[in-house]
């Protein structure tokens, strides 16, 4: 194997490109945007704040291998993520925990519910809200219904335009109630952020003599699939091609469009030093936006930022003109994707990587871990 093509300069594409280049391959990376890092791209605004253009990306992992790999390209500082949600005007920790319970209920009722939760599940347990709604204890069942309505019902409908019950069960499984006072959003042993931001990390990762980076280049006009043959720039291509974009788009929507949700952001630069007490505030009520993000919480910089930058996040439909952020997790959508994947598998040198190409939600560390395995597979197969 002498050459390889990687489409997309997010985590999936960048990790594969780096490992193939280190193995002696000449890799060309094509990126449609004029920036590195995919949706992790960040930049320094005029006020000195490091802004994540495509929404908050908070790194966390249980994998020492992933952490070790990324530390080759960036220094990290510890960052423990906290989220507050606005319930009837009261800010409480999200996921819902015993502190949330105490803030929202009268003292005697909160104490009684706390004791029943601990007795039923044990202190420190994480119970999916759907399971709590199915409790045999009527008081806990009522509490589950309350948490579901106040924190997740309207939020889910805004986020997905679906009720939680209409989505795949594992989506509900990711919505826990903490039977403790633990208010951290993640529980992974590694919770950290790159000191100079994600863009600097990607710049270092793709800085290799074996990698040629072509920004502002839409590879969709270069890559074409016809049956078992992969064409690149009009010529049959035998080298590995790693595709990280939408698979239905690559295959010209021949089986129908895969559904996605998108996001829109409204940014504001404010004169005050801090706008809110944590990086993300959830708004599960009647507001059109789902979150307010304040980016200063995600950086190690203590330098001369003037004021702060916030963003209101608005879920919206994907219309092929905006960005496909989230595959919609429903069985029929994954069934359609399965047909697309079977079609793509006929091209033995086409490799799919990442959230869009694999039509699945994945955290950053999961994308890195999968890319490490994919690079190894490509090298073993020697194409």
Coordinates of C-alpha atoms in Angstrom, one line a residue:
X1 CA 0.0 0.0 0.0
X2 CA 1.5 3.3 -1.1
X3 CA -1.3 5.8 -1.1
X4 CA -4.6 6.4 0.7
X5 CA -7.4 8.9 0.5
X6 CA -9.2 10.2 3.6
X7 CA -12.4 12.3 3.3
X8 CA -13.0 14.4 6.3
X9 CA -10.6 16.1 8.8
X10 CA -12.5 15.4 12.0
X11 CA -11.4 12.9 14.6
X12 CA -12.2 9.8 12.5
X13 CA -10.4 11.0 9.4
X14 CA -7.5 12.7 11.2
X15 CA -6.6 9.7 13.4
X16 CA -6.7 7.2 10.4
X17 CA -4.6 9.6 8.3
X18 CA -2.0 10.0 10.9
X19 CA -1.6 6.3 11.6
X20 CA -1.4 5.4 7.9
X21 CA 1.2 8.1 7.3
X22 CA 3.3 6.9 10.2
X23 CA 3.2 3.4 8.5
X24 CA 4.7 4.9 5.4
X25 CA 1.6 5.6 3.3
X26 CA 1.2 8.9 1.4
X27 CA -2.2 10.2 2.5
X28 CA -4.3 12.9 1.0
X29 CA -7.0 14.3 3.3
X30 CA -9.9 16.2 1.7
X31 CA -12.0 18.5 3.8
X32 CA -15.0 20.3 2.5
X33 CA -14.7 23.1 5.1
X34 CA -11.9 25.6 5.2
X35 CA -11.0 24.5 8.8
X36 CA -9.7 21.4 10.6
X37 CA -11.4 19.3 13.2
X38 CA -14.9 18.8 11.8
X39 CA -17.5 19.9 14.4
X40 CA -14.7 20.2 17.0
X41 CA -13.3 23.2 15.3
X42 CA -12.6 26.1 17.6
X43 CA -11.2 29.6 17.1
X44 CA -10.2 32.7 19.1
X45 CA -12.9 35.4 18.8
X46 CA -12.1 39.1 18.7
X47 CA -12.7 39.4 22.5
X48 CA -10.1 36.7 23.1
X49 CA -12.5 33.9 24.0
X50 CA -11.8 30.4 22.5
X51 CA -15.1 29.6 20.9
X52 CA -16.3 26.2 19.7
X53 CA -18.1 27.1 16.5
X54 CA -20.3 24.0 16.3
X55 CA -21.3 23.6 19.9
X56 CA -19.7 22.3 23.1
X57 CA -17.3 19.4 22.8
X58 CA -16.1 18.1 26.2
X59 CA -13.6 15.3 26.1
X60 CA -13.9 12.3 28.4
X61 CA -12.9 8.7 28.1
X62 CA -12.2 5.5 30.0
X63 CA -9.6 4.4 27.5
X64 CA -5.9 4.9 28.4
X65 CA -5.0 4.0 24.8
X66 CA -7.1 6.9 23.5
X67 CA -5.7 9.3 26.0
X68 CA -2.1 8.2 25.4
X69 CA -2.6 8.7 21.6
X70 CA -4.1 12.2 21.9
X71 CA -1.4 13.4 24.3
X72 CA 1.1 13.0 21.5
X73 CA -0.5 16.0 19.9
X74 CA -1.7 18.2 22.8
X75 CA -1.3 19.0 26.4
X76 CA -4.6 18.6 28.4
X77 CA -5.9 20.2 31.5
X78 CA -8.5 18.6 33.9
X79 CA -12.0 19.7 33.2
X80 CA -15.0 18.3 35.0
X81 CA -18.3 19.1 33.3
X82 CA -21.3 20.3 35.2
X83 CA -24.7 21.1 33.7
X84 CA -27.7 22.9 35.3
X85 CA -31.2 22.7 34.1
X86 CA -34.0 25.2 34.5
X87 CA -37.1 23.6 36.1
X88 CA -39.9 26.1 36.8
X89 CA -37.2 28.8 37.2
X90 CA -35.1 26.8 39.6
X91 CA -31.6 25.7 38.4
X92 CA -30.8 22.2 39.4
X93 CA -28.0 19.7 38.5
X94 CA -28.5 17.6 35.4
X95 CA -28.6 14.6 35.4
X96 CA -31.2 14.7 38.1
X97 CA -29.8 13.8 41.5
X98 CA -30.5 14.1 45.2
X99 CA -29.4 17.8 45.2
X100 CA -32.0 18.4 42.4
X101 CA -34.6 16.6 44.6
X102 CA -33.9 18.8 47.6
X103 CA -34.1 22.0 45.5
X104 CA -37.5 21.2 44.0
X105 CA -39.5 19.5 46.8
X106 CA -40.4 20.6 50.3
X107 CA -37.9 19.3 52.9
X108 CA -40.0 16.5 54.3
X109 CA -41.1 15.2 50.9
X110 CA -37.6 15.4 49.6
X111 CA -36.2 13.5 52.5
X112 CA -38.9 10.8 52.2
X113 CA -38.3 10.4 48.5
X114 CA -34.5 10.3 49.0
X115 CA -34.9 7.4 51.6
X116 CA -37.1 5.5 49.2
X117 CA -34.8 5.9 46.3
X118 CA -31.8 4.8 48.3
X119 CA -33.7 1.8 49.7
X120 CA -34.9 0.8 46.2
X121 CA -31.7 1.2 44.2
X122 CA -28.8 1.8 46.6
X123 CA -26.9 5.0 47.1
X124 CA -24.7 5.8 44.1
X125 CA -26.9 4.0 41.6
X126 CA -27.7 5.5 38.2
X127 CA -31.2 4.6 37.2
X128 CA -32.7 5.3 33.7
X129 CA -35.7 7.7 34.1
X130 CA -37.8 5.2 32.1
X131 CA -37.1 2.5 34.7
X132 CA -38.0 4.9 37.5
X133 CA -41.4 5.6 35.7
X134 CA -42.0 1.8 35.8
X135 CA -41.3 1.4 39.5
X136 CA -43.7 -0.7 41.6
X137 CA -43.5 2.1 44.2
X138 CA -46.3 4.6 43.3
X139 CA -44.3 7.5 44.9
X140 CA -41.2 6.7 42.9
X141 CA -43.3 6.1 39.8
X142 CA -44.8 9.6 40.3
X143 CA -41.3 11.1 40.8
X144 CA -40.1 9.4 37.6
X145 CA -43.0 10.9 35.7
X146 CA -42.2 14.3 37.2
X147 CA -38.5 14.2 36.2
X148 CA -39.4 12.9 32.7
X149 CA -41.9 15.7 32.1
X150 CA -39.9 18.5 33.6
X151 CA -36.4 17.6 32.3
X152 CA -36.8 15.4 29.3
X153 CA -40.2 15.4 27.6
X154 CA -40.1 18.9 26.1
X155 CA -36.3 18.8 25.7
X156 CA -36.5 15.6 23.7
X157 CA -39.3 16.9 21.6
X158 CA -37.3 20.0 20.8
X159 CA -34.1 18.1 20.2
X160 CA -35.5 15.3 18.1
X161 CA -39.1 16.3 17.2
X162 CA -39.9 12.9 18.7
X163 CA -41.0 11.6 22.1
X164 CA -38.5 9.6 24.1
X165 CA -40.7 6.5 23.6
X166 CA -40.5 6.8 19.8
X167 CA -36.7 6.6 19.8
X168 CA -34.6 3.5 20.3
X169 CA -34.6 2.3 23.9
X170 CA -30.8 3.0 24.4
X171 CA -31.6 6.7 24.0
X172 CA -33.7 6.5 27.1
X173 CA -31.0 4.5 28.8
X174 CA -28.6 7.4 28.4
X175 CA -31.0 9.5 30.6
X176 CA -30.1 8.6 34.2
X177 CA -31.2 9.7 37.6
X178 CA -28.3 9.7 40.0
X179 CA -29.2 8.3 43.4
X180 CA -26.4 10.4 45.0
X181 CA -25.2 13.9 45.3
X182 CA -22.8 13.4 42.4
X183 CA -23.3 16.3 40.1
X184 CA -20.6 15.7 37.5
X185 CA -22.1 15.1 34.0
X186 CA -19.6 12.4 33.1
X187 CA -18.1 9.6 35.2
X188 CA -15.1 8.6 33.1
X189 CA -11.7 8.6 34.8
X190 CA -10.2 10.9 32.1
X191 CA -12.1 14.2 31.8
X192 CA -10.0 17.0 30.2
X193 CA -9.6 19.5 27.5
X194 CA -6.7 20.4 25.2
X195 CA -4.9 23.4 26.5
X196 CA -4.7 25.2 23.2
X197 CA -8.1 24.0 21.9
X198 CA -9.1 21.3 19.5
X199 CA -8.0 23.0 16.3
X200 CA -4.4 23.1 17.5
X201 CA -4.6 19.4 18.4
X202 CA -5.8 18.6 14.8
X203 CA -3.1 20.8 13.3
X204 CA -0.5 18.8 15.2
X205 CA -2.0 15.5 14.3
X206 CA -2.1 16.2 10.6
X207 CA 1.4 17.8 10.6
X208 CA 3.3 14.9 9.0
X209 CA 5.4 14.7 5.8
X210 CA 3.2 11.8 4.5
X211 CA 0.0 13.8 4.8
X212 CA -1.3 16.3 2.2
X213 CA -4.2 18.3 3.4
X214 CA -6.7 19.9 1.0
X215 CA -9.2 22.2 2.7
X216 CA -12.2 23.7 1.0
X217 CA -12.4 20.7 -1.3
X218 CA -15.6 18.7 -1.5
X219 CA -14.6 15.1 -2.2
X220 CA -18.2 14.2 -3.2
X221 CA -17.3 15.5 -6.6
X222 CA -14.2 13.2 -6.7
X223 CA -15.4 9.9 -5.2
X224 CA -18.0 7.8 -7.0
X225 CA -19.2 4.3 -6.3
X226 CA -20.5 2.0 -9.1
X227 CA -21.3 -1.5 -8.0
X228 CA -18.0 -3.1 -6.8
X229 CA -15.8 -0.3 -8.3
X230 CA -14.7 2.8 -6.5
X231 CA -13.8 5.7 -8.8
X232 CA -11.7 8.7 -7.8
X233 CA -11.6 11.7 -10.1
X234 CA -13.2 9.6 -12.8
X235 CA -10.7 6.8 -12.7
X236 CA -11.0 3.4 -11.0
X237 CA -9.3 3.6 -7.7
X238 CA -7.6 0.7 -5.9
X239 CA -6.1 2.4 -2.9
X240 CA -7.9 2.7 0.4
X241 CA -10.5 5.4 0.6
X242 CA -11.8 6.3 4.1
X243 CA -15.2 8.1 3.9
X244 CA -16.4 10.0 7.0
X245 CA -19.4 11.8 5.4
X246 CA -23.0 10.8 4.9
X247 CA -23.2 7.4 3.2
X248 CA -26.6 8.1 1.6
X249 CA -25.1 11.2 0.0
X250 CA -22.1 9.2 -1.3
X251 CA -24.4 6.7 -2.9
X252 CA -26.6 9.4 -4.4
X253 CA -29.6 8.8 -2.2
X254 CA -30.4 5.7 -4.3
X255 CA -32.3 4.0 -1.4
X256 CA -33.8 7.2 0.0
X257 CA -32.5 9.9 2.4
X258 CA -31.3 9.0 5.9
X259 CA -32.9 11.4 8.4
X260 CA -30.7 13.7 10.5
X261 CA -31.2 16.5 12.9
X262 CA -29.3 19.8 12.7
X263 CA -28.5 22.7 15.0
X264 CA -28.4 26.5 14.7
X265 CA -26.5 28.8 17.0
X266 CA -27.0 32.4 18.0
X267 CA -23.8 33.9 19.4
X268 CA -23.6 36.9 21.7
X269 CA -20.5 38.7 22.9
X270 CA -21.2 40.2 26.4
X271 CA -19.2 42.7 28.5
X272 CA -19.4 40.8 31.8
X273 CA -16.7 38.4 32.9
X274 CA -19.2 35.5 33.3
X275 CA -22.7 35.0 32.1
X276 CA -23.6 31.8 34.0
X277 CA -22.1 29.5 36.6
X278 CA -21.3 26.6 34.3
X279 CA -20.5 25.9 30.7
X280 CA -23.9 24.6 29.7
X281 CA -27.4 25.5 31.0
X282 CA -30.3 23.3 29.8
X283 CA -33.7 24.7 29.1
X284 CA -36.2 21.9 28.9
X285 CA -39.3 24.2 28.9
X286 CA -41.1 26.3 26.4
X287 CA -38.0 28.2 25.2
X288 CA -37.2 27.5 21.5
X289 CA -33.5 26.9 22.4
X290 CA -32.4 23.8 24.3
X291 CA -29.1 25.1 25.8
X292 CA -27.1 28.3 26.5
X293 CA -23.4 27.6 26.2
X294 CA -20.6 29.8 27.7
X295 CA -17.3 28.9 26.2
X296 CA -15.0 30.5 28.8
X297 CA -15.7 27.5 31.1
X298 CA -14.0 25.1 28.6
X299 CA -10.6 26.8 28.4
X300 CA -7.5 26.9 30.5
X301 CA -6.8 30.4 29.2
X302 CA -6.7 33.1 31.9
X303 CA -5.4 35.7 29.6
X304 CA -6.8 39.0 28.4
X305 CA -10.3 37.9 27.2
X306 CA -12.6 40.9 27.3
X307 CA -16.0 39.9 28.3
X308 CA -17.5 36.6 27.4
X309 CA -19.1 34.8 24.5
X310 CA -22.3 32.7 24.8
X311 CA -24.4 30.8 22.2
X312 CA -28.0 29.8 22.2
X313 CA -28.5 26.4 20.7
X314 CA -31.6 25.7 18.5
X315 CA -32.3 22.2 17.2
X316 CA -33.7 22.2 13.7
X317 CA -34.5 20.0 10.7
X318 CA -31.7 18.9 8.4
X319 CA -32.4 20.2 4.8
X320 CA -29.1 19.2 3.1
X321 CA -28.1 22.8 3.1
X322 CA -27.2 22.9 6.8
X323 CA -25.0 20.5 8.8
X324 CA -26.2 16.9 9.7
X325 CA -25.4 16.7 13.4
X326 CA -27.3 13.7 14.7
X327 CA -28.5 10.6 13.0
X328 CA -32.1 10.1 14.3
X329 CA -32.0 6.9 16.4
X330 CA -35.0 4.9 15.2
X331 CA -35.1 1.3 14.1
X332 CA -36.4 2.0 10.6
X333 CA -33.6 4.5 10.0
X334 CA -30.9 2.0 11.1
X335 CA -32.6 -0.6 8.8
X336 CA -32.3 1.8 5.9
X337 CA -28.7 2.5 6.8
X338 CA -28.0 -1.3 6.9
X339 CA -29.1 -1.5 3.2
X340 CA -26.7 1.4 2.4
X341 CA -23.9 -0.3 4.3
X342 CA -24.4 -3.5 2.4
X343 CA -24.2 -1.7 -0.9
X344 CA -21.0 0.1 0.2
X345 CA -19.4 -3.1 1.3
X346 CA -19.3 -4.3 -2.3
X347 CA -16.3 -1.9 -2.7
X348 CA -13.6 -3.7 -0.9
X349 CA -11.3 -0.6 -0.7
X350 CA -14.0 1.7 0.7
X351 CA -13.9 2.2 4.5
X352 CA -16.5 3.9 6.5
X353 CA -15.6 5.8 9.7
X354 CA -17.4 8.1 12.1
X355 CA -20.8 9.4 13.1
X356 CA -22.1 10.2 9.7
X357 CA -20.6 7.4 7.7
X358 CA -21.7 4.8 10.3
X359 CA -25.0 6.5 11.1
X360 CA -24.5 6.4 14.9
X361 CA -24.0 8.7 17.7
X362 CA -20.5 8.5 19.1
X363 CA -18.5 10.5 21.6
X364 CA -15.1 11.8 20.6
X365 CA -13.2 9.1 22.4
X366 CA -15.3 6.5 20.7
X367 CA -14.5 8.0 17.3
X368 CA -10.8 7.9 18.1
X369 CA -10.9 4.4 19.4
X370 CA -12.8 3.1 16.3
X371 CA -10.3 5.0 14.1
X372 CA -7.3 3.4 15.8
X373 CA -8.9 0.0 15.0
X374 CA -9.8 0.9 11.5
X375 CA -6.2 2.1 10.7
X376 CA -4.9 -1.2 12.0
X377 CA -7.4 -3.1 9.8
X378 CA -6.4 -1.1 6.7
X379 CA -2.8 -1.8 7.3
X380 CA -3.4 -5.5 7.9
X381 CA -5.4 -5.8 4.7
X382 CA -2.7 -4.0 2.8
X383 CA -4.9 -2.3 0.3

